[in-house]
Amino acid sequence: MNILAGLNEKQREAATTIGGPVLILAGAGSGKTKTLTHRIAHMLSQGINPENILAVTFTNKAAEEMRNRIKKLLEIENLKLKIENLFVGTFHSFGVKILRQEIECLGYKKNFVIYDEDDALNLAKDIMAEMNLSREKFKPASFLNLVSKIKSELKDYENAGADDFYKKQFADFYNLYESRLKAANAVDFDDLIILPIKIWQSRPEILEKYRKQYRHILVDEYQDTNRAQYLLISLLAQKYKNIFAIGDPDQAIYGWRHADFRNILNFEKDYPDAKLVKLEQNYRSTGNILNASNEIITKNTERKEKKLWTENSPGALIEVIETANERKEAEFIVNEAINLNKYSGIDLDEIVVIYRTNAQSRVLEEACLYANLPYRIIGGVKFYQRKEIKDVLAYLRLAQSPKDEISLKRIVGIIGKRAFAAQGGQPVADWENLKKQTEILSPAEFVKAVVKQTGYYDYLEKKFPDFGPDGEPEFESRIKNIKELIGLAGMHENIGDFLAEVALMQTERNAGAGKQLNLMTLHSAKGLEFDAVFIAGAEENLMPHSRSAYSFQDLEEERRLCYVGMTRAKKYLKLLFAKQRALWGEKKETLPSRFIMELPQNLVNFRSLVDGYGSAQTTCRK
């Protein structure tokens, strides 16, 4: 069996064009990883030394999958090649490899340590305390995020900030942060890319050594590279120009991580003699899903033209469903999932519900629990098992039952033993007064009082400064979860009833190792595929997110995010919006997403469940 067997014409062209720069635009479901791994196996079969190949991607999981596929391809061909020296790994692991050999050039010792996010945050806190900076105006997490942005974008730290005073304070912080890192013989994650660049730029003979070694460079998900990663690869590829970049600008959804998808858009400017191959045949979705997805993404202006096609059947129409509120939306989704499982023979683990923000999962989880439908959260934690929810509930339980040792132990873990002792063995200084308010305040108001008097939001900001999988700072996402809990509390008359319902919701009635309905955010869905996809909350200010309202670039990224969600579907795609939604503790009237309005009408079946709160009013738009 030939290594190239099973590749279509374009995949084969991509895999066999070895010399010179090659750009592969790999559409959703077009066999990107297959093409990349077959190419590497083909290169090895053609006698290229494994030591001369560098293949970089973004996650250890992706790298491991690539290595396994390459190994299997070689085993099929009975090629007993020694591929231990074949580098297939992440950008950061490649940076570590370089620094272990060359970091002494920069005045470090070879036994340097790598500071993780917690280490960096603790260092930032120490420096800001030494500088006597106000914790109200200057946040360690904000400073660290700016440090990361400057490093990944190769910008001048002296010009960072909104005003002269802020710039001055940040510049001093940056200098201290860098000097303290070096004094500790330590580097942070961004340094793993930045420092090799500095070595190569200052020591041309070292750069030349690596150029001679890594004569063939392959970059996976090129649209997700940031400026520093781009420069690292560019410096290495300048001599031989044997660079293979594969990715899809239409699936660039990590701008908030400082990724710059213009790197893939400008590839042919960087390498004018580059060969362009478009992988446009989709093996995943029906024709209707692909045509609708194409129509959505073509509204973006910053992209490279390509149009996915398939030999699959047109399939069912895309459904757009209007519901009265988020609860009716969740009920409909659960019932439809049950019907797809029962009557269409689709396993639950081949069905996914996708949403823009983590807080949306709560009402979906409750609907699953009421229907006794097994579910799992992919890339996240079930709502009532999330730390911030369990922390706030611990305060509520202790207020209701002062002898609750488990809740007290959890609270002591939050505030620390010293603070607990300083408060006279109380969760907060005026705990007795706070407990009395349980008889006066409504459950929702009491939760707000607990959060305020414990300073819990400040605690979250300090503990979770980094970005989460939905593209916003993790502490903000956790605060929204608490606001969602406040909204739930507002549906009850007293604390006892509220806590009783929460306890029932946490009962693992649907736990087990069997097949389960998948729930996840749009960001977590990238790279996955399912027979049936429900996109919940397809509304303005949610999808697209309200943060994108005044930014052309952010809005285009939101459209790409919608496109990613749609192209996860193999057979069925259903987008839902509610006329009214209670989210983050607020109830608001909503409008359907502009992305719904951009769908081709001949491919859509519109259904309204609003009249009679559940009676289907079905109309097919011609």
Coordinates of C-alpha atoms in Angstrom, one line a residue:
M1 CA 0.0 0.0 0.0
N2 CA 1.4 3.4 -1.0
I3 CA 1.7 6.1 1.6
L4 CA -0.3 8.5 -0.6
A5 CA -3.1 6.0 -1.1
G6 CA -6.5 7.4 0.0
L7 CA -5.6 11.1 -0.7
N8 CA -7.7 13.1 -3.2
E9 CA -6.0 15.0 -6.0
K10 CA -5.5 18.2 -4.0
Q11 CA -4.4 16.4 -0.9
R12 CA -1.9 14.5 -2.9
E13 CA -0.6 17.7 -4.6
A14 CA -0.1 19.2 -1.1
A15 CA 1.7 16.1 0.2
T16 CA 4.1 15.7 -2.7
T17 CA 5.2 19.3 -3.3
I18 CA 8.3 19.1 -1.2
G19 CA 10.6 21.9 -2.3
G20 CA 9.9 25.6 -1.7
P21 CA 7.2 27.5 0.1
V22 CA 3.7 25.9 0.1
L23 CA 0.5 27.4 1.5
I24 CA -2.4 25.0 2.0
L25 CA -5.9 26.5 2.7
A26 CA -7.6 23.6 4.4
G27 CA -11.3 24.1 4.7
A28 CA -13.4 22.6 7.5
G29 CA -13.6 18.8 7.2
S30 CA -11.2 18.7 4.3
G31 CA -8.6 16.3 5.8
K32 CA -6.0 18.8 7.1
T33 CA -4.3 16.5 9.6
K34 CA -4.4 13.6 7.1
T35 CA -2.7 15.7 4.5
L36 CA -0.1 17.0 6.9
T37 CA 0.8 13.6 8.3
H38 CA 0.9 11.9 4.9
R39 CA 3.2 14.6 3.7
I40 CA 5.7 14.0 6.5
A41 CA 5.5 10.2 6.0
H42 CA 6.1 10.8 2.3
M43 CA 9.1 13.0 2.9
L44 CA 10.6 10.4 5.1
S45 CA 10.0 7.7 2.6
Q46 CA 11.8 9.8 0.0
G47 CA 14.9 9.7 2.1
I48 CA 14.7 13.1 3.9
N49 CA 16.6 12.8 7.2
P50 CA 14.2 13.0 10.1
E51 CA 16.6 15.4 11.8
N52 CA 16.0 17.9 9.0
I53 CA 12.2 18.1 9.6
L54 CA 10.5 20.5 12.0
A55 CA 6.7 20.2 12.5
V56 CA 5.1 22.6 14.9
T57 CA 1.5 22.8 16.2
F58 CA -0.3 24.4 19.2
T59 CA -1.2 21.6 21.6
N60 CA 0.5 18.5 22.9
K61 CA -2.6 16.5 22.0
A62 CA -2.4 17.6 18.3
A63 CA 1.3 16.8 18.3
E64 CA 0.8 13.4 19.8
E65 CA -1.9 12.6 17.2
M66 CA 0.4 13.6 14.4
R67 CA 3.3 11.5 15.7
N68 CA 1.0 8.4 16.0
R69 CA -0.4 8.8 12.5
I70 CA 3.1 9.2 11.0
K71 CA 4.3 6.1 12.8
K72 CA 1.3 4.0 11.6
L73 CA 1.9 5.2 8.0
L74 CA 5.5 4.1 8.1
E75 CA 4.6 0.8 9.7
I76 CA 2.1 0.1 6.9
E77 CA 5.0 0.6 4.4
N78 CA 7.4 -1.5 6.5
L79 CA 9.7 1.5 6.6
K80 CA 11.8 1.0 9.7
L81 CA 13.1 4.5 9.9
K82 CA 14.5 6.0 13.0
I83 CA 12.2 8.9 13.7
E84 CA 13.2 9.6 17.3
N85 CA 14.9 12.8 16.0
L86 CA 11.9 13.9 14.1
F87 CA 10.6 17.0 15.9
V88 CA 6.8 17.1 16.0
G89 CA 5.7 19.3 18.9
T90 CA 4.4 22.6 20.0
F91 CA 6.0 26.0 19.5
H92 CA 6.8 26.2 23.1
S93 CA 8.5 22.8 23.3
F94 CA 10.6 23.8 20.3
G95 CA 11.6 27.0 22.2
V96 CA 12.6 25.0 25.2
K97 CA 14.7 22.7 23.0
I98 CA 16.6 25.8 21.6
L99 CA 17.0 27.4 25.0
R100 CA 18.4 24.3 26.7
Q101 CA 21.3 24.5 24.2
E102 CA 21.8 28.2 23.7
I103 CA 20.4 30.3 26.6
E104 CA 23.8 30.9 28.1
C105 CA 24.3 33.4 25.2
L106 CA 21.8 35.7 27.0
G107 CA 23.4 35.4 30.5
Y108 CA 21.2 32.7 31.8
K109 CA 22.3 29.3 33.1
K110 CA 21.3 26.1 31.2
N111 CA 19.3 24.9 34.2
F112 CA 16.7 27.7 33.9
V113 CA 13.2 27.2 35.3
I114 CA 9.9 28.0 33.5
Y115 CA 7.4 30.1 35.4
D116 CA 3.9 29.0 34.9
E117 CA 0.9 31.3 35.1
D118 CA 0.6 31.1 38.9
D119 CA 4.3 31.7 39.3
A120 CA 4.2 34.8 37.1
L121 CA 1.1 36.2 38.9
N122 CA 2.8 35.8 42.3
L123 CA 5.9 37.6 41.0
A124 CA 3.7 40.4 39.6
K125 CA 2.0 40.8 42.9
D126 CA 5.3 41.0 44.8
I127 CA 6.6 43.7 42.4
M128 CA 3.5 45.8 42.5
A129 CA 3.6 45.7 46.3
E130 CA 7.2 46.9 46.2
M131 CA 6.1 49.7 43.9
N132 CA 3.3 50.6 46.2
L133 CA 0.8 50.6 43.3
S134 CA -2.9 50.9 44.1
R135 CA -4.6 47.6 43.7
E136 CA -7.8 49.5 42.8
K137 CA -6.2 51.1 39.7
F138 CA -3.5 48.7 38.8
K139 CA -4.3 45.0 38.6
P140 CA -1.6 42.3 38.5
A141 CA -3.6 40.3 36.0
S142 CA -4.0 43.3 33.7
F143 CA -0.3 44.1 33.8
L144 CA 0.6 40.4 33.0
N145 CA -1.8 40.3 30.1
L146 CA -0.2 43.4 28.7
V147 CA 3.3 41.9 29.2
S148 CA 2.1 38.8 27.2
K149 CA 0.6 41.0 24.5
I150 CA 3.8 43.1 24.1
K151 CA 6.0 40.0 24.0
S152 CA 3.8 38.0 21.6
E153 CA 3.3 41.0 19.3
L154 CA 7.0 42.2 19.6
K155 CA 5.9 45.7 20.6
D156 CA 7.6 48.5 22.6
Y157 CA 6.6 48.2 26.3
E158 CA 7.4 51.9 26.9
N159 CA 4.4 52.9 24.8
A160 CA 1.9 50.6 26.5
G161 CA -1.0 52.1 28.4
A162 CA -3.8 54.6 28.2
D163 CA -2.1 57.6 29.7
D164 CA 1.3 58.9 30.7
F165 CA 1.0 57.9 34.3
Y166 CA -0.1 54.4 33.5
K167 CA 2.7 54.1 30.9
K168 CA 5.3 55.2 33.4
Q169 CA 4.1 52.7 36.0
F170 CA 3.8 49.9 33.6
A171 CA 7.3 50.6 32.1
D172 CA 8.8 50.4 35.6
F173 CA 6.8 47.2 36.3
Y174 CA 8.0 45.6 33.1
N175 CA 11.7 46.4 33.8
L176 CA 11.4 45.0 37.3
Y177 CA 9.5 41.9 36.1
E178 CA 12.1 41.1 33.5
S179 CA 15.1 41.7 35.8
R180 CA 13.5 39.6 38.6
L181 CA 12.9 36.7 36.1
K182 CA 16.5 36.8 35.0
A183 CA 17.8 37.1 38.6
A184 CA 15.8 33.9 39.4
N185 CA 17.2 32.2 36.2
A186 CA 13.6 31.9 35.1
V187 CA 11.6 32.5 32.0
D188 CA 7.9 32.8 31.4
F189 CA 5.9 31.1 28.6
D190 CA 6.2 34.0 26.2
D191 CA 10.0 34.0 26.7
L192 CA 10.1 30.5 25.2
I193 CA 9.5 32.1 21.9
I194 CA 11.0 35.6 22.4
L195 CA 14.4 34.5 23.7
P196 CA 15.3 32.1 20.8
I197 CA 14.5 35.0 18.5
K198 CA 16.9 37.3 20.5
I199 CA 19.6 34.6 20.3
W200 CA 19.2 34.2 16.5
Q201 CA 19.1 37.9 15.9
S202 CA 22.2 38.6 17.9
R203 CA 24.2 35.5 17.0
P204 CA 23.9 34.8 13.2
E205 CA 26.1 31.8 13.4
I206 CA 23.7 30.1 15.8
L207 CA 20.8 30.9 13.5
E208 CA 22.7 29.4 10.6
K209 CA 23.3 26.2 12.6
Y210 CA 19.5 25.7 13.1
R211 CA 18.8 26.7 9.5
K212 CA 21.0 23.9 8.3
Q213 CA 19.4 21.4 10.6
Y214 CA 15.8 22.2 10.0
R215 CA 15.7 22.5 6.3
H216 CA 12.0 21.5 6.0
I217 CA 9.5 23.3 8.2
L218 CA 5.8 22.5 8.6
V219 CA 3.4 24.7 10.5
D220 CA 0.0 23.5 11.5
E221 CA -2.9 25.9 12.1
Y222 CA -0.9 28.8 10.6
Q223 CA -3.8 31.2 11.1
D224 CA -3.3 30.9 14.9
T225 CA 0.3 32.1 15.0
N226 CA 1.1 35.3 16.8
R227 CA 3.7 37.8 15.7
A228 CA 6.5 36.2 17.7
Q229 CA 5.8 32.7 16.5
Y230 CA 5.6 34.0 12.9
L231 CA 9.0 35.7 13.3
L232 CA 10.6 32.6 14.8
I233 CA 9.5 30.5 11.8
S234 CA 10.4 33.2 9.3
L235 CA 13.9 33.5 10.6
L236 CA 14.4 29.8 10.3
A237 CA 12.9 29.5 6.9
Q238 CA 14.7 32.4 5.1
K239 CA 17.6 30.4 3.7
Y240 CA 16.0 27.3 2.2
K241 CA 12.4 28.5 2.1
N242 CA 11.1 25.0 2.4
I243 CA 8.1 26.0 4.5
F244 CA 4.8 24.3 4.5
A245 CA 2.0 26.3 6.1
I246 CA -1.4 24.7 6.5
G247 CA -4.5 26.3 8.0
D248 CA -7.8 28.1 7.4
P249 CA -8.2 31.9 8.0
D250 CA -12.0 31.3 8.1
Q251 CA -11.5 29.4 11.3
A252 CA -9.2 32.0 13.0
I253 CA -11.0 32.5 16.4
Y254 CA -8.1 33.2 18.8
G255 CA -7.5 36.9 18.4
W256 CA -8.0 37.3 22.1
R257 CA -4.9 35.1 22.6
H258 CA -2.9 37.6 20.4
A259 CA -3.1 35.3 17.3
D260 CA -2.8 37.2 14.1
F261 CA -4.6 35.5 11.2
R262 CA -3.0 38.0 8.8
N263 CA 0.1 35.9 9.0
I264 CA -1.7 33.3 6.7
L265 CA -3.3 36.0 4.6
N266 CA 0.2 37.5 3.9
F267 CA 2.0 34.2 3.3
E268 CA 2.1 34.8 -0.5
K269 CA 3.5 38.3 0.1
D270 CA 6.3 36.8 2.3
Y271 CA 7.0 34.1 -0.2
P272 CA 6.1 35.4 -3.7
D273 CA 6.9 32.1 -5.4
A274 CA 4.7 30.1 -3.0
K275 CA 2.5 27.3 -4.3
L276 CA -1.1 27.6 -3.2
V277 CA -3.3 24.5 -2.8
K278 CA -6.9 24.7 -1.7
L279 CA -8.4 21.8 0.1
E280 CA -12.1 22.5 -0.6
Q281 CA -13.7 19.1 -0.7
N282 CA -15.5 18.5 2.5
Y283 CA -16.0 14.9 3.8
R284 CA -18.0 15.9 6.8
S285 CA -21.2 17.8 6.1
T286 CA -24.3 17.7 3.9
G287 CA -24.5 20.0 0.9
N288 CA -27.1 22.3 2.6
I289 CA -24.9 22.8 5.7
L290 CA -21.9 23.6 3.5
N291 CA -23.7 26.0 1.3
A292 CA -25.2 27.9 4.2
S293 CA -21.8 28.0 6.0
N294 CA -20.2 29.3 2.8
E295 CA -22.8 32.0 2.6
I296 CA -22.1 33.2 6.2
I297 CA -18.3 33.3 5.9
T298 CA -18.3 35.1 2.5
K299 CA -19.7 38.2 4.3
N300 CA -16.2 38.6 5.9
T301 CA -13.8 40.8 3.9
E302 CA -10.5 39.7 5.5
R303 CA -10.2 36.2 4.1
K304 CA -8.8 34.2 1.2
E305 CA -11.4 33.0 -1.3
K306 CA -12.4 29.4 -1.2
K307 CA -15.6 27.5 -1.4
L308 CA -16.2 24.2 0.2
W309 CA -18.1 21.5 -1.7
T310 CA -19.0 17.9 -1.1
E311 CA -20.1 14.7 -2.8
N312 CA -22.5 14.1 0.1
S313 CA -26.2 14.5 -0.4
P314 CA -28.0 17.9 0.1
G315 CA -29.5 16.5 3.3
A316 CA -32.1 18.2 5.6
L317 CA -32.8 21.9 5.6
I318 CA -31.1 23.9 8.3
E319 CA -33.6 24.7 11.1
V320 CA -34.0 28.1 12.8
I321 CA -36.2 27.9 15.8
E322 CA -37.7 30.8 17.8
T323 CA -38.6 30.2 21.4
A324 CA -40.2 32.3 24.1
N325 CA -37.3 32.2 26.5
E326 CA -34.1 30.3 27.4
R327 CA -36.1 27.6 29.3
K328 CA -38.3 26.8 26.3
E329 CA -35.2 26.8 24.2
A330 CA -33.5 24.2 26.5
E331 CA -36.6 22.1 26.7
F332 CA -36.9 22.0 22.9
I333 CA -33.3 21.1 22.5
V334 CA -33.5 18.2 25.0
N335 CA -36.7 16.9 23.4
E336 CA -35.2 17.1 19.9
A337 CA -32.1 15.3 21.1
I338 CA -34.2 12.5 22.5
N339 CA -36.2 12.2 19.3
L340 CA -33.0 12.2 17.1
N341 CA -31.7 9.4 19.4
K342 CA -35.0 7.4 19.4
Y343 CA -36.2 7.8 15.8
S344 CA -33.2 8.7 13.7
G345 CA -30.8 6.3 15.4
I346 CA -28.2 9.0 16.3
D347 CA -26.3 8.2 19.5
L348 CA -26.3 10.9 22.1
D349 CA -22.6 11.3 21.9
E350 CA -23.0 12.3 18.3
I351 CA -25.2 15.2 19.3
V352 CA -23.8 18.5 20.6
V353 CA -25.3 21.7 22.0
I354 CA -23.0 24.7 21.4
Y355 CA -23.3 28.1 23.0
R356 CA -21.3 31.3 23.1
T357 CA -20.7 31.7 26.9
N358 CA -20.3 29.2 29.7
A359 CA -23.1 30.7 31.8
Q360 CA -25.6 29.4 29.1
S361 CA -25.0 25.9 30.2
R362 CA -27.0 26.1 33.5
V363 CA -30.5 26.1 32.0
L364 CA -29.5 23.4 29.5
E365 CA -28.1 21.2 32.3
E366 CA -31.3 21.6 34.2
A367 CA -33.4 20.6 31.2
C368 CA -31.2 17.5 30.9
L369 CA -31.6 16.6 34.5
Y370 CA -35.4 17.0 34.5
A371 CA -35.6 14.8 31.4
N372 CA -33.1 12.3 33.0
L373 CA -30.9 12.7 29.9
P374 CA -27.2 12.0 30.4
Y375 CA -24.9 14.8 29.4
R376 CA -21.3 16.0 29.8
I377 CA -19.6 19.4 29.5
I378 CA -16.7 19.3 27.1
G379 CA -13.8 21.6 27.9
G380 CA -15.5 22.8 31.0
V381 CA -17.2 21.9 34.3
K382 CA -20.8 21.3 35.0
F383 CA -22.5 24.5 36.3
Y384 CA -23.1 23.4 39.9
Q385 CA -19.6 21.9 40.2
R386 CA -17.8 25.1 39.2
K387 CA -15.6 26.4 42.0
E388 CA -17.3 29.9 42.2
I389 CA -20.8 28.4 42.4
K390 CA -19.7 25.9 45.2
D391 CA -17.9 28.7 47.0
V392 CA -20.9 31.1 47.1
L393 CA -23.3 28.2 48.0
A394 CA -21.0 27.4 50.9
Y395 CA -21.6 30.8 52.4
L396 CA -25.3 30.4 51.9
R397 CA -25.4 27.0 53.5
L398 CA -23.4 28.2 56.5
A399 CA -25.7 31.1 57.0
Q400 CA -28.6 28.7 57.1
S401 CA -26.8 26.0 59.1
P402 CA -23.9 27.4 61.3
K403 CA -22.8 23.9 62.2
D404 CA -22.1 22.9 58.6
E405 CA -18.5 21.9 58.9
I406 CA -18.0 21.1 55.2
S407 CA -19.1 24.6 54.1
L408 CA -17.0 26.2 56.9
K409 CA -13.9 24.2 55.8
R410 CA -14.4 25.4 52.2
I411 CA -14.7 29.0 53.2
V412 CA -11.5 28.8 55.3
G413 CA -9.8 27.5 52.2
I414 CA -10.9 30.6 50.4
I415 CA -10.0 33.3 52.9
G416 CA -7.0 31.5 54.5
K417 CA -6.5 30.4 58.1
R418 CA -4.9 33.7 59.2
A419 CA -7.7 35.9 57.9
F420 CA -10.3 33.5 59.4
A421 CA -8.6 33.8 62.8
A422 CA -8.3 37.6 62.5
Q423 CA -12.1 37.7 61.9
G424 CA -12.7 35.9 65.2
G425 CA -13.3 32.6 63.5
Q426 CA -16.0 34.0 61.3
P427 CA -16.4 33.8 57.4
V428 CA -16.5 37.6 57.3
A429 CA -16.0 40.2 60.0
D430 CA -19.7 41.0 60.3
W431 CA -21.0 37.5 59.8
E432 CA -23.6 37.6 62.5
N433 CA -25.2 40.7 60.9
L434 CA -25.0 39.0 57.5
K435 CA -26.8 35.9 58.8
K436 CA -29.6 38.0 60.2
Q437 CA -30.2 39.4 56.7
T438 CA -31.4 35.9 55.6
E439 CA -34.7 36.8 57.3
I440 CA -35.0 40.2 55.6
L441 CA -33.5 39.9 52.1
S442 CA -34.7 37.8 49.2
P443 CA -32.5 34.9 48.1
A444 CA -31.2 36.9 45.2
E445 CA -30.4 40.0 47.3
F446 CA -28.8 37.9 50.0
V447 CA -26.4 36.3 47.4
K448 CA -25.5 39.8 46.3
A449 CA -24.8 40.8 49.9
V450 CA -22.6 37.8 50.5
V451 CA -20.6 38.5 47.3
K452 CA -20.1 42.1 48.3
Q453 CA -19.3 41.7 51.9
T454 CA -16.8 38.9 51.3
G455 CA -15.1 40.7 48.4
Y456 CA -15.5 37.5 46.4
Y457 CA -15.3 39.2 43.0
D458 CA -11.9 40.7 43.9
Y459 CA -10.8 37.2 45.0
L460 CA -11.8 35.8 41.6
E461 CA -9.9 38.5 39.7
K462 CA -6.8 37.8 41.6
K463 CA -7.0 34.0 41.3
F464 CA -8.1 33.7 37.7
P465 CA -6.5 36.5 35.6
D466 CA -6.1 34.6 32.4
F467 CA -8.4 34.2 29.4
G468 CA -10.8 31.3 29.3
P469 CA -12.0 29.2 26.4
D470 CA -14.8 31.6 25.4
G471 CA -12.4 34.4 24.8
E472 CA -12.8 36.6 27.9
P473 CA -10.9 36.9 31.1
E474 CA -11.6 33.8 33.2
F475 CA -12.6 35.8 36.3
E476 CA -15.2 37.7 34.2
S477 CA -16.7 34.4 33.0
R478 CA -16.8 33.1 36.6
I479 CA -18.5 36.4 37.8
K480 CA -21.1 35.9 35.1
N481 CA -21.7 32.4 36.4
I482 CA -22.4 33.9 39.8
K483 CA -24.8 36.4 38.3
E484 CA -26.5 33.4 36.6
L485 CA -26.8 31.9 40.1
I486 CA -28.3 35.2 41.4
G487 CA -30.9 35.0 38.6
L488 CA -31.8 31.5 39.7
A489 CA -32.1 32.6 43.3
G490 CA -34.5 35.3 42.2
M491 CA -37.0 32.6 41.3
H492 CA -37.4 31.5 44.9
E493 CA -39.0 33.1 48.0
N494 CA -36.6 31.9 50.6
I495 CA -33.0 30.6 51.1
G496 CA -34.2 27.1 52.2
D497 CA -36.2 26.5 49.0
F498 CA -33.4 27.8 46.8
L499 CA -30.7 25.6 48.4
A500 CA -33.0 22.6 48.3
E501 CA -33.5 23.0 44.5
V502 CA -29.8 23.5 44.0
A503 CA -29.1 20.3 46.0
L504 CA -31.6 18.4 43.7
M505 CA -29.9 19.8 40.6
Q506 CA -26.5 18.5 41.8
T507 CA -27.8 15.0 42.2
E508 CA -26.0 12.9 39.6
R509 CA -29.1 11.2 38.3
N510 CA -27.5 10.9 34.8
A511 CA -23.9 10.0 35.7
G512 CA -22.3 7.1 34.1
A513 CA -19.9 5.9 31.4
G514 CA -22.6 5.5 28.7
K515 CA -23.3 7.7 25.8
Q516 CA -24.1 11.3 26.8
L517 CA -25.3 14.5 25.2
N518 CA -22.4 16.9 24.6
L519 CA -22.5 20.5 25.8
M520 CA -19.7 23.0 25.0
T521 CA -18.8 26.5 24.0
L522 CA -18.2 27.5 20.4
H523 CA -14.4 27.9 21.1
S524 CA -14.3 24.4 22.5
A525 CA -16.0 22.9 19.5
K526 CA -13.2 23.7 17.0
G527 CA -11.7 20.6 15.5
L528 CA -14.7 18.4 16.5
E529 CA -17.6 17.0 14.5
F530 CA -21.1 15.6 15.3
D531 CA -24.1 14.2 13.4
A532 CA -26.4 16.8 14.9
V533 CA -25.5 20.3 16.1
F534 CA -27.7 22.7 18.1
I535 CA -26.4 26.3 18.4
A536 CA -28.2 27.9 21.3
G537 CA -28.6 31.6 21.9
A538 CA -28.2 32.8 18.3
E539 CA -29.0 36.3 19.3
E540 CA -27.5 39.8 19.0
N541 CA -25.1 40.6 21.9
L542 CA -24.6 36.9 22.5
M543 CA -23.6 35.6 19.1
P544 CA -22.1 38.0 18.0
H545 CA -21.0 38.9 21.5
S546 CA -21.7 42.4 22.8
R547 CA -18.0 43.0 23.1
S548 CA -17.7 43.0 19.3
A549 CA -20.3 45.6 18.7
Y550 CA -17.9 48.5 18.0
S551 CA -15.0 46.6 16.4
F552 CA -15.0 45.5 12.7
Q553 CA -12.2 43.0 13.4
D554 CA -14.0 41.5 16.4
L555 CA -17.2 41.2 14.5
E556 CA -15.5 39.3 11.7
E557 CA -14.0 37.0 14.3
E558 CA -17.5 36.4 15.7
R559 CA -18.7 35.5 12.2
R560 CA -15.8 33.0 11.9
L561 CA -16.8 31.6 15.3
C562 CA -20.3 31.1 14.0
Y563 CA -18.9 29.4 10.9
V564 CA -16.8 27.1 13.0
G565 CA -20.0 26.1 14.9
M566 CA -22.0 25.5 11.8
T567 CA -19.3 23.4 10.1
R568 CA -19.2 21.0 13.1
A569 CA -22.4 19.4 11.8
K570 CA -22.5 16.3 9.6
K571 CA -26.3 15.8 9.1
Y572 CA -28.4 18.2 11.1
L573 CA -27.9 21.8 12.0
K574 CA -30.4 23.7 14.2
L575 CA -29.9 27.4 15.4
L576 CA -32.1 28.7 18.2
F577 CA -33.0 32.1 19.5
A578 CA -35.3 33.3 22.3
K579 CA -37.5 36.3 22.3
Q580 CA -36.6 36.9 25.9
R581 CA -33.5 35.7 27.8
A582 CA -32.6 35.7 31.5
L583 CA -28.8 35.6 31.6
W584 CA -26.3 36.7 34.2
G585 CA -29.1 37.7 36.5
E586 CA -30.9 40.0 34.0
K587 CA -34.0 39.4 31.9
K588 CA -33.9 41.1 28.5
E589 CA -35.8 41.2 25.2
T590 CA -33.6 39.9 22.5
L591 CA -33.2 40.1 18.7
P592 CA -32.1 37.2 16.5
S593 CA -28.5 37.1 15.4
R594 CA -27.5 38.9 12.2
F595 CA -25.9 35.6 11.2
I596 CA -29.4 34.0 11.1
M597 CA -30.5 36.8 8.8
E598 CA -27.5 36.0 6.5
L599 CA -28.6 32.4 5.9
P600 CA -29.9 31.6 2.4
Q601 CA -33.7 31.5 2.7
N602 CA -34.0 28.5 0.4
L603 CA -31.9 26.4 2.8
V604 CA -33.7 27.3 6.0
N605 CA -36.9 25.9 7.6
F606 CA -38.0 28.5 10.2
R607 CA -40.1 27.4 13.2
S608 CA -41.7 29.6 15.9
L609 CA -42.6 28.0 19.2
V610 CA -43.7 31.2 20.8
D611 CA -47.5 31.2 20.2
G612 CA -49.0 29.2 23.0
Y613 CA -45.5 28.8 24.5
G614 CA -44.7 25.6 22.8
S615 CA -47.1 25.0 19.9
A616 CA -45.0 24.8 16.8
Q617 CA -45.9 27.4 14.2
T618 CA -43.9 26.2 11.2
T619 CA -43.2 28.1 8.0
C620 CA -40.8 27.2 5.3
R621 CA -39.1 30.3 3.8
K622 CA -38.9 30.1 0.1

